[in-house]
Amino acid sequence: MRYELWEYENGHTFFEVAGDEAAHDAQVRQLKLDEPQARLAWTVEAGSWNEASQFLYDRKGWGRYRTLEEDEERVNPPAANSDAPSESN
């Protein structure tokens, strides 16, 4: 799968390039309407969204990419022994 990074003054957009050329053209056209200064900055081949995202993180120097599940777990860790009955005194 191919992914593209488009950059502009206030940020960037990173997306998978669909196999359908017309859909890709429409996506780029909409991006250019929203962000007229957007330019294609980088293209990468990857086997999955997570792999592509790690390549993006490497490029940007952001460290290790965390999936949504990993990030949620980091913010809200599961309670240890959550199945154990609570003690009442």
Short mmCIF file of C-alpha atoms in Angstrom, two decimals:
data_model
loop_
_atom_site.label_atom_id
_atom_site.label_comp_id
_atom_site.label_asym_id
_atom_site.label_seq_id
_atom_site.Cartn_x
_atom_site.Cartn_y
_atom_site.Cartn_z
CA MET A 1 0.00 0.00 0.00
CA ARG A 2 1.13 3.51 -0.75
CA TYR A 3 0.70 6.44 1.62
CA GLU A 4 1.17 10.15 0.97
CA LEU A 5 2.13 12.99 3.26
CA TRP A 6 0.82 16.39 2.22
CA GLU A 7 2.17 19.40 4.12
CA TYR A 8 0.89 22.94 4.45
CA GLU A 9 1.38 25.95 6.71
CA ASN A 10 -0.85 24.80 9.57
CA GLY A 11 -0.09 21.09 9.53
CA HIS A 12 -0.19 18.02 7.39
CA THR A 13 -2.45 15.28 6.05
CA PHE A 14 -1.32 11.66 5.79
CA PHE A 15 -3.45 9.09 4.02
CA GLU A 16 -3.48 5.79 2.18
CA VAL A 17 -3.67 6.13 -1.58
CA ALA A 18 -6.70 4.17 -2.70
CA GLY A 19 -6.39 1.88 -5.70
CA ASP A 20 -9.05 3.98 -7.42
CA GLU A 21 -7.32 6.88 -9.20
CA ALA A 22 -10.56 8.90 -9.36
CA ALA A 23 -11.03 8.59 -5.58
CA HIS A 24 -7.44 9.72 -5.01
CA ASP A 25 -7.88 12.68 -7.33
CA ALA A 26 -11.07 13.67 -5.49
CA GLN A 27 -9.31 13.39 -2.12
CA VAL A 28 -6.43 15.60 -3.31
CA ARG A 29 -8.85 18.08 -4.91
CA GLN A 30 -10.73 18.41 -1.59
CA LEU A 31 -7.47 18.79 0.33
CA LYS A 32 -6.39 21.58 -2.04
CA LEU A 33 -9.75 23.32 -1.51
CA ASP A 34 -9.29 23.14 2.27
CA GLU A 35 -5.55 23.89 2.22
CA PRO A 36 -4.59 25.68 -1.03
CA GLN A 37 -0.88 25.64 -0.13
CA ALA A 38 -0.82 21.84 0.39
CA ARG A 39 2.00 20.11 -1.43
CA LEU A 40 2.96 16.47 -1.71
CA ALA A 41 5.98 16.15 0.56
CA TRP A 42 6.57 12.40 0.78
CA THR A 43 5.34 9.02 -0.39
CA VAL A 44 5.98 5.71 1.37
CA GLU A 45 5.14 2.05 0.76
CA ALA A 46 4.02 0.09 3.82
CA GLY A 47 2.15 -3.11 4.62
CA SER A 48 -0.28 -1.51 7.05
CA TRP A 49 -1.47 1.78 8.52
CA ASN A 50 0.56 1.13 11.70
CA GLU A 51 3.74 0.51 9.72
CA ALA A 52 3.17 3.62 7.59
CA SER A 53 2.50 5.67 10.71
CA GLN A 54 5.78 4.50 12.25
CA PHE A 55 7.60 5.55 9.07
CA LEU A 56 5.92 8.97 9.40
CA TYR A 57 6.92 9.21 13.08
CA ASP A 58 10.49 8.31 12.12
CA ARG A 59 10.50 11.00 9.45
CA LYS A 60 9.13 13.63 11.84
CA GLY A 61 11.34 12.53 14.76
CA TRP A 62 8.32 11.82 16.99
CA GLY A 63 9.52 8.54 18.50
CA ARG A 64 7.46 5.36 18.58
CA TYR A 65 4.01 5.34 17.02
CA ARG A 66 1.32 4.06 19.38
CA THR A 67 -1.95 2.61 18.17
CA LEU A 68 -5.16 4.08 19.59
CA GLU A 69 -5.45 1.03 21.84
CA GLU A 70 -1.91 1.46 23.17
CA ASP A 71 -2.44 5.17 23.76
CA GLU A 72 -5.74 4.56 25.58
CA GLU A 73 -4.09 1.89 27.73
CA ARG A 74 -1.25 4.29 28.57
CA VAL A 75 -3.70 7.00 29.65
CA ASN A 76 -6.15 4.65 31.39
CA PRO A 77 -4.22 1.55 32.49
CA PRO A 78 -6.37 -1.48 33.32
CA ALA A 79 -6.85 -2.00 37.03
CA ALA A 80 -4.70 -4.78 38.45
CA ASN A 81 -6.88 -7.74 39.38
CA SER A 82 -10.07 -5.94 38.37
CA ASP A 83 -11.95 -9.26 38.70
CA ALA A 84 -10.99 -9.67 42.36
CA PRO A 85 -13.74 -8.88 44.86
CA SER A 86 -13.24 -5.70 46.80
CA GLU A 87 -12.65 -5.90 50.52
CA SER A 88 -15.11 -4.27 52.87
CA ASN A 89 -14.16 -3.34 56.40
#
